[in-house]
Amino acid sequence: MTDLNDLRDVTALKERIAAELAAVRDRSLTYTDADDETLLRQHSPLMSPLVWDLAHVGNYEELWVLREVGGITPLRPEIDDIYDAFKTPRKDRPSLPLLAPDEARRYISGVRGRVLDVLDAVDLDDSDPLRAGGFVFGLVLQHEHQHDETMLATLQLSRQPGLVRDGALPPGRSPNLSAAPEVHIPAGVFTMGTGTVPWAYDNERPAYRVHLPDYWIDRYPVTNGAYAAFVEDGGYRDPQWWVPRGWEWVERAGVEAPLFWTKDGGEWWRIRFGREEQVPEDEPVQHVSWYEADAYARWAGKRLPTEAEWEKACGGRLYPWGDAQPGLEQANLGHHAARPASVGAYPGGASPYGVEQLVGDVWEWTDSWFQPYPGYRSFPYKEYSEVFFGETYRVLRGGSWATHPSAVRTTFRNWDHPIRRQIFSGFRCARSES
């Protein structure tokens, strides 16, 4: 199988791109294999109707592959504004004249057929940055996988059972092992970001050198059991653990536990894709906001890692374990099961420092604002990264169980408002050398 990060064999690369396009479309259609009412309804004002996401990925593909690279006349120019994420806020999308589910499926199928024609004809050795190495195809592939993960978050918010498959995961290893729960990362310089990964986004570029002092980072993400101890200790009732805006949010929203958690008979329960179940103590906690992660870290006498600390802990590789593509032995990615794996389940995915489960399971909040790297240049459009820079969004790293392997790497940067927790987000803690 051709490595999507090795673009030297153009024929093999085109074959692999075609296969990946087929796979991601199968995924999108699977997550929208529901009745029209489910697809058209807005399950939360935080999310689009599922049918909007479905047509949007086709419209994005039409804009970038067919129009920008293929020079093809627009197929449905009248729908561009409807499916422009920057012109139509999520809360307003149900009121738009959306394509009906069957029409959306026909539209994206027609786009895809023409995209494959463009792929056959395009010169991937062209110096144009959209064509070179198939960048534009990497752009639409990653974009669709990201929307597939968004669809999963919407399906979780729907609380409807039977819409999302589950599966088996490897067993975890008890955190109470001889290995220390924290890993020491020595002081020194490392290279942050990338200048070599062909399909990396603009916000991952350019690579630059960063010096960090010594620090400690948790070997595993924080578990449900550990987080429950914070809740039981009154963490949501004590303002000393919260930044002021976080405490305002807790009081205003009446937050008492992670999203989808409830307590019954002295036990914590959760709703997971419409099924009620006891909260497994040894899984990484998910559906927590940055405010909650930060408060827990303070309560535990630690802090959240910066994104530089998180990335350095990966050891300077494409993935923590090396440059080999993610497999079942390294990480919980690609929706093998609809939940995080227990901590210790992937020793084969450890970084050179011995930090585990950095990629997969849950997106990990960091202490960093989403800011450009020195020498940043917007490409191919400002609305992917540049318009979000500042002190509004916090960075998440590492991907979740719902993230496809092609849409994550150690340099990949996700970001969201610190209040958000419908995403598959968790965290690990760090502390400075003392």
CSV table of N, CA and C in Angstrom, one decimal, residues 47-159:
chain,number,residue,atom,x,y,z
A,47,MET,N,-24.5,22.2,16.0
A,47,MET,CA,-24.1,21.4,14.9
A,47,MET,C,-25.1,21.6,13.8
A,48,SER,N,-24.6,21.3,12.6
A,48,SER,CA,-25.5,21.4,11.4
A,48,SER,C,-26.4,20.2,11.3
A,49,PRO,N,-27.5,20.3,10.5
A,49,PRO,CA,-28.2,19.0,10.2
A,49,PRO,C,-27.2,18.1,9.4
A,50,LEU,N,-27.4,16.9,9.6
A,50,LEU,CA,-26.4,15.9,8.9
A,50,LEU,C,-26.4,16.1,7.4
A,51,VAL,N,-27.6,16.4,6.8
A,51,VAL,CA,-27.6,16.5,5.4
A,51,VAL,C,-26.9,17.7,4.9
A,52,TRP,N,-26.7,18.7,5.7
A,52,TRP,CA,-25.9,19.9,5.3
A,52,TRP,C,-24.4,19.4,5.2
A,53,ASP,N,-23.9,18.7,6.2
A,53,ASP,CA,-22.5,18.2,6.1
A,53,ASP,C,-22.4,17.3,4.8
A,54,LEU,N,-23.4,16.5,4.5
A,54,LEU,CA,-23.2,15.6,3.4
A,54,LEU,C,-23.1,16.4,2.1
A,55,ALA,N,-23.9,17.4,1.8
A,55,ALA,CA,-23.8,18.2,0.6
A,55,ALA,C,-22.6,19.1,0.6
A,56,HIS,N,-22.2,19.6,1.8
A,56,HIS,CA,-21.1,20.5,2.0
A,56,HIS,C,-19.8,19.9,1.5
A,57,VAL,N,-19.6,18.6,1.8
A,57,VAL,CA,-18.3,18.0,1.4
A,57,VAL,C,-18.2,17.9,-0.1
A,58,GLY,N,-19.4,17.6,-0.8
A,58,GLY,CA,-19.4,17.6,-2.2
A,58,GLY,C,-19.2,19.0,-2.8
A,59,ASN,N,-19.8,20.0,-2.2
A,59,ASN,CA,-19.6,21.4,-2.7
A,59,ASN,C,-18.2,21.8,-2.6
A,60,TYR,N,-17.5,21.5,-1.4
A,60,TYR,CA,-16.1,21.8,-1.2
A,60,TYR,C,-15.2,21.1,-2.2
A,61,GLU,N,-15.6,19.9,-2.5
A,61,GLU,CA,-14.8,19.1,-3.5
A,61,GLU,C,-15.0,19.7,-4.9
A,62,GLU,N,-16.2,20.2,-5.2
A,62,GLU,CA,-16.4,20.8,-6.5
A,62,GLU,C,-15.6,22.1,-6.6
A,63,LEU,N,-15.6,22.9,-5.5
A,63,LEU,CA,-14.9,24.2,-5.6
A,63,LEU,C,-13.4,24.0,-5.8
A,64,TRP,N,-12.8,23.1,-5.1
A,64,TRP,CA,-11.4,23.0,-5.1
A,64,TRP,C,-10.8,22.1,-6.2
A,65,VAL,N,-11.5,20.9,-6.5
A,65,VAL,CA,-10.9,20.0,-7.5
A,65,VAL,C,-11.5,20.4,-8.9
A,66,LEU,N,-12.8,20.5,-9.0
A,66,LEU,CA,-13.4,20.7,-10.3
A,66,LEU,C,-13.2,22.2,-10.8
A,67,ARG,N,-13.4,23.1,-10.0
A,67,ARG,CA,-13.3,24.5,-10.5
A,67,ARG,C,-11.8,25.0,-10.4
A,68,GLU,N,-11.2,24.9,-9.3
A,68,GLU,CA,-9.8,25.5,-9.2
A,68,GLU,C,-8.8,24.7,-10.0
A,69,VAL,N,-8.8,23.4,-9.9
A,69,VAL,CA,-7.8,22.6,-10.6
A,69,VAL,C,-8.3,22.1,-12.0
A,70,GLY,N,-9.6,21.7,-12.1
A,70,GLY,CA,-10.1,21.2,-13.4
A,70,GLY,C,-10.6,22.2,-14.3
A,71,GLY,N,-10.8,23.4,-13.8
A,71,GLY,CA,-11.4,24.5,-14.7
A,71,GLY,C,-12.7,24.2,-15.2
A,72,ILE,N,-13.5,23.4,-14.5
A,72,ILE,CA,-14.8,23.0,-14.9
A,72,ILE,C,-15.9,24.0,-14.5
A,73,THR,N,-16.9,24.3,-15.4
A,73,THR,CA,-17.9,25.2,-15.1
A,73,THR,C,-18.7,24.7,-13.9
A,74,PRO,N,-19.1,25.7,-13.0
A,74,PRO,CA,-19.8,25.3,-11.8
A,74,PRO,C,-21.1,24.5,-12.1
A,75,LEU,N,-21.3,23.4,-11.3
A,75,LEU,CA,-22.4,22.5,-11.5
A,75,LEU,C,-23.7,23.1,-10.9
A,76,ARG,N,-23.6,23.6,-9.7
A,76,ARG,CA,-24.7,24.2,-9.0
A,76,ARG,C,-24.3,25.5,-8.3
A,77,PRO,N,-24.0,26.5,-9.0
A,77,PRO,CA,-23.5,27.7,-8.4
A,77,PRO,C,-24.5,28.4,-7.4
A,78,GLU,N,-25.8,28.1,-7.6
A,78,GLU,CA,-26.8,28.7,-6.7
A,78,GLU,C,-26.8,28.1,-5.3
A,79,ILE,N,-26.0,27.0,-5.1
A,79,ILE,CA,-26.0,26.5,-3.7
A,79,ILE,C,-24.7,26.8,-3.0
A,80,ASP,N,-23.8,27.6,-3.6
A,80,ASP,CA,-22.5,27.9,-3.0
A,80,ASP,C,-22.7,28.6,-1.7
A,81,ASP,N,-23.5,29.6,-1.6
A,81,ASP,CA,-23.7,30.3,-0.3
A,81,ASP,C,-24.3,29.4,0.7
A,82,ILE,N,-25.2,28.6,0.4
A,82,ILE,CA,-25.8,27.7,1.4
A,82,ILE,C,-24.8,26.8,2.0
A,83,TYR,N,-23.8,26.3,1.3
A,83,TYR,CA,-22.9,25.4,1.8
A,83,TYR,C,-21.5,26.0,2.1
A,84,ASP,N,-21.5,27.3,2.2
A,84,ASP,CA,-20.3,28.1,2.6
A,84,ASP,C,-20.3,28.2,4.1
A,85,ALA,N,-19.4,27.5,4.8
A,85,ALA,CA,-19.4,27.5,6.2
A,85,ALA,C,-19.2,28.8,6.9
A,86,PHE,N,-18.6,29.8,6.2
A,86,PHE,CA,-18.3,31.1,6.7
A,86,PHE,C,-19.4,32.1,6.5
A,87,LYS,N,-20.4,31.7,5.6
A,87,LYS,CA,-21.5,32.6,5.3
A,87,LYS,C,-22.8,32.1,6.1
A,88,THR,N,-22.8,30.9,6.5
A,88,THR,CA,-24.0,30.4,7.1
A,88,THR,C,-23.7,29.7,8.5
A,89,PRO,N,-23.9,30.4,9.6
A,89,PRO,CA,-23.6,29.9,10.9
A,89,PRO,C,-24.4,28.6,11.1
A,90,ARG,N,-23.9,27.7,11.9
A,90,ARG,CA,-24.6,26.4,12.1
A,90,ARG,C,-26.0,26.6,12.6
A,91,LYS,N,-26.2,27.5,13.5
A,91,LYS,CA,-27.6,27.6,14.1
A,91,LYS,C,-28.6,28.0,13.1
A,92,ASP,N,-28.2,28.6,12.0
A,92,ASP,CA,-29.1,29.1,11.0
A,92,ASP,C,-29.3,28.1,9.8
A,93,ARG,N,-28.6,27.1,9.8
A,93,ARG,CA,-28.6,26.2,8.6
A,93,ARG,C,-29.9,25.4,8.4
A,94,PRO,N,-30.7,25.1,9.5
A,94,PRO,CA,-31.9,24.4,9.2
A,94,PRO,C,-32.9,25.3,8.5
A,95,SER,N,-32.8,26.6,8.5
A,95,SER,CA,-33.8,27.5,7.8
A,95,SER,C,-33.4,27.7,6.3
A,96,LEU,N,-32.3,27.1,5.9
A,96,LEU,CA,-31.8,27.3,4.5
A,96,LEU,C,-32.5,26.3,3.6
A,97,PRO,N,-32.6,26.6,2.3
A,97,PRO,CA,-33.2,25.7,1.3
A,97,PRO,C,-32.2,24.6,1.0
A,98,LEU,N,-32.0,23.7,2.0
A,98,LEU,CA,-31.0,22.6,1.8
A,98,LEU,C,-31.4,21.6,0.8
A,99,LEU,N,-30.5,21.0,0.1
A,99,LEU,CA,-30.8,19.8,-0.7
A,99,LEU,C,-31.4,18.7,0.1
A,100,ALA,N,-32.4,18.1,-0.4
A,100,ALA,CA,-33.0,16.9,0.3
A,100,ALA,C,-32.0,15.8,0.3
A,101,PRO,N,-32.1,14.8,1.2
A,101,PRO,CA,-31.1,13.8,1.3
A,101,PRO,C,-30.8,13.1,0.0
A,102,ASP,N,-31.8,12.7,-0.7
A,102,ASP,CA,-31.6,12.0,-2.0
A,102,ASP,C,-30.9,12.9,-3.0
A,103,GLU,N,-31.3,14.2,-3.0
A,103,GLU,CA,-30.7,15.1,-4.0
A,103,GLU,C,-29.3,15.4,-3.6
A,104,ALA,N,-29.0,15.4,-2.3
A,104,ALA,CA,-27.6,15.7,-1.9
A,104,ALA,C,-26.7,14.5,-2.3
A,105,ARG,N,-27.3,13.3,-2.2
A,105,ARG,CA,-26.5,12.1,-2.6
A,105,ARG,C,-26.2,12.1,-4.1
A,106,ARG,N,-27.2,12.5,-4.9
A,106,ARG,CA,-27.0,12.6,-6.3
A,106,ARG,C,-26.0,13.6,-6.6
A,107,TYR,N,-26.1,14.8,-6.0
A,107,TYR,CA,-25.1,15.9,-6.2
A,107,TYR,C,-23.7,15.5,-5.9
A,108,ILE,N,-23.4,14.9,-4.8
A,108,ILE,CA,-22.1,14.6,-4.4
A,108,ILE,C,-21.5,13.4,-5.3
A,109,SER,N,-22.4,12.5,-5.7
A,109,SER,CA,-22.0,11.4,-6.6
A,109,SER,C,-21.6,12.0,-8.0
A,110,GLY,N,-22.4,13.0,-8.5
A,110,GLY,CA,-22.0,13.6,-9.7
A,110,GLY,C,-20.7,14.4,-9.6
A,111,VAL,N,-20.4,15.0,-8.5
A,111,VAL,CA,-19.2,15.7,-8.3
A,111,VAL,C,-18.0,14.7,-8.3
A,112,ARG,N,-18.2,13.6,-7.6
A,112,ARG,CA,-17.2,12.6,-7.4
A,112,ARG,C,-16.8,12.0,-8.8
A,113,GLY,N,-17.7,11.7,-9.6
A,113,GLY,CA,-17.4,11.1,-10.9
A,113,GLY,C,-16.5,12.1,-11.7
A,114,ARG,N,-16.7,13.4,-11.7
A,114,ARG,CA,-15.9,14.3,-12.4
A,114,ARG,C,-14.6,14.5,-11.7
A,115,VAL,N,-14.5,14.4,-10.4
A,115,VAL,CA,-13.3,14.5,-9.6
A,115,VAL,C,-12.3,13.4,-10.1
A,116,LEU,N,-12.8,12.2,-10.3
A,116,LEU,CA,-12.0,11.1,-10.7
A,116,LEU,C,-11.5,11.3,-12.1
A,117,ASP,N,-12.3,12.0,-12.9
A,117,ASP,CA,-11.8,12.3,-14.3
A,117,ASP,C,-10.6,13.3,-14.2
A,118,VAL,N,-10.7,14.3,-13.3
A,118,VAL,CA,-9.7,15.3,-13.1
A,118,VAL,C,-8.4,14.6,-12.5
A,119,LEU,N,-8.6,13.6,-11.6
A,119,LEU,CA,-7.5,12.9,-11.1
A,119,LEU,C,-6.7,12.1,-12.2
A,120,ASP,N,-7.5,11.5,-13.1
A,120,ASP,CA,-6.8,10.8,-14.2
A,120,ASP,C,-5.9,11.7,-15.0
A,121,ALA,N,-6.4,12.9,-15.2
A,121,ALA,CA,-5.8,13.8,-16.2
A,121,ALA,C,-4.7,14.7,-15.6
A,122,VAL,N,-4.8,15.0,-14.3
A,122,VAL,CA,-3.9,16.0,-13.7
A,122,VAL,C,-2.5,15.5,-13.6
A,123,ASP,N,-1.6,16.5,-13.7
A,123,ASP,CA,-0.1,16.2,-13.6
A,123,ASP,C,0.3,16.5,-12.2
A,124,LEU,N,0.5,15.5,-11.4
A,124,LEU,CA,0.9,15.6,-10.0
A,124,LEU,C,2.3,16.1,-9.8
A,125,ASP,N,3.1,16.2,-10.9
A,125,ASP,CA,4.4,16.7,-10.8
A,125,ASP,C,4.4,18.2,-11.2
A,126,ASP,N,3.3,18.8,-11.4
A,126,ASP,CA,3.1,20.2,-11.8
A,126,ASP,C,3.7,21.0,-10.6
A,127,SER,N,4.3,22.2,-10.9
A,127,SER,CA,4.8,23.0,-9.9
A,127,SER,C,3.7,23.8,-9.2
A,128,ASP,N,2.5,23.9,-9.7
A,128,ASP,CA,1.4,24.6,-9.1
A,128,ASP,C,1.2,23.9,-7.7
A,129,PRO,N,1.1,24.6,-6.6
A,129,PRO,CA,1.1,24.0,-5.3
A,129,PRO,C,-0.2,23.2,-5.0
A,130,LEU,N,-1.3,23.5,-5.7
A,130,LEU,CA,-2.5,22.7,-5.5
A,130,LEU,C,-2.4,21.4,-6.2
A,131,ARG,N,-1.7,21.3,-7.3
A,131,ARG,CA,-1.5,20.1,-8.1
A,131,ARG,C,-0.4,19.3,-7.5
A,132,ALA,N,0.7,19.9,-7.2
A,132,ALA,CA,1.9,19.2,-6.8
A,132,ALA,C,1.7,18.2,-5.7
A,133,GLY,N,2.1,17.0,-6.0
A,133,GLY,CA,1.9,15.9,-5.0
A,133,GLY,C,0.5,15.6,-4.7
A,134,GLY,N,-0.4,16.1,-5.5
A,134,GLY,CA,-1.9,15.8,-5.2
A,134,GLY,C,-2.4,16.5,-4.0
A,135,PHE,N,-1.8,17.7,-3.7
A,135,PHE,CA,-2.2,18.4,-2.5
A,135,PHE,C,-3.7,18.7,-2.4
A,136,VAL,N,-4.3,19.0,-3.6
A,136,VAL,CA,-5.8,19.4,-3.5
A,136,VAL,C,-6.6,18.1,-3.2
A,137,PHE,N,-6.1,16.9,-3.6
A,137,PHE,CA,-6.9,15.7,-3.2
A,137,PHE,C,-6.7,15.4,-1.7
A,138,GLY,N,-5.5,15.7,-1.2
A,138,GLY,CA,-5.3,15.6,0.3
A,138,GLY,C,-6.2,16.5,1.0
A,139,LEU,N,-6.4,17.7,0.4
A,139,LEU,CA,-7.2,18.7,1.1
A,139,LEU,C,-8.6,18.3,1.2
A,140,VAL,N,-9.2,17.7,0.1
A,140,VAL,CA,-10.6,17.3,0.2
A,140,VAL,C,-10.8,16.0,1.0
A,141,LEU,N,-9.8,15.1,0.9
A,141,LEU,CA,-9.9,13.9,1.7
A,141,LEU,C,-9.9,14.2,3.2
A,142,GLN,N,-9.0,15.0,3.6
A,142,GLN,CA,-8.9,15.4,5.1
A,142,GLN,C,-10.2,16.1,5.5
A,143,HIS,N,-10.6,17.0,4.6
A,143,HIS,CA,-11.8,17.8,4.9
A,143,HIS,C,-13.0,16.9,5.1
A,144,GLU,N,-13.2,15.9,4.2
A,144,GLU,CA,-14.4,15.0,4.3
A,144,GLU,C,-14.3,14.2,5.6
A,145,HIS,N,-13.1,13.7,5.9
A,145,HIS,CA,-12.9,12.9,7.1
A,145,HIS,C,-13.2,13.7,8.4
A,146,GLN,N,-12.8,15.0,8.3
A,146,GLN,CA,-13.1,15.9,9.4
A,146,GLN,C,-14.6,16.1,9.6
A,147,HIS,N,-15.3,16.2,8.5
A,147,HIS,CA,-16.8,16.3,8.6
A,147,HIS,C,-17.4,15.0,9.0
A,148,ASP,N,-16.8,13.9,8.7
A,148,ASP,CA,-17.3,12.6,9.2
A,148,ASP,C,-17.2,12.5,10.7
A,149,GLU,N,-16.2,13.1,11.2
A,149,GLU,CA,-16.1,13.1,12.7
A,149,GLU,C,-17.1,14.0,13.3
A,150,THR,N,-17.3,15.2,12.6
A,150,THR,CA,-18.4,16.1,13.0
A,150,THR,C,-19.7,15.4,13.0
A,151,MET,N,-20.0,14.6,12.0
A,151,MET,CA,-21.2,13.8,11.9
A,151,MET,C,-21.4,12.9,13.1
A,152,LEU,N,-20.3,12.2,13.5
A,152,LEU,CA,-20.4,11.4,14.7
A,152,LEU,C,-20.7,12.2,15.9
A,153,ALA,N,-20.1,13.4,16.1
A,153,ALA,CA,-20.5,14.2,17.2
A,153,ALA,C,-22.0,14.6,17.2
A,154,THR,N,-22.5,14.8,16.0
A,154,THR,CA,-23.9,15.1,15.8
A,154,THR,C,-24.8,13.9,16.2
A,155,LEU,N,-24.4,12.7,15.7
A,155,LEU,CA,-25.1,11.5,16.1
A,155,LEU,C,-25.1,11.2,17.6
A,156,GLN,N,-24.0,11.5,18.2
A,156,GLN,CA,-23.9,11.4,19.7
A,156,GLN,C,-24.9,12.3,20.4
A,157,LEU,N,-25.0,13.6,19.9
A,157,LEU,CA,-25.9,14.6,20.4
A,157,LEU,C,-27.4,14.2,20.2
A,158,SER,N,-27.6,13.4,19.1
A,158,SER,CA,-29.0,13.0,18.8
A,158,SER,C,-29.6,12.0,19.8
A,159,ARG,N,-28.7,11.3,20.5
A,159,ARG,CA,-29.1,10.3,21.6
A,159,ARG,C,-30.0,9.2,21.0
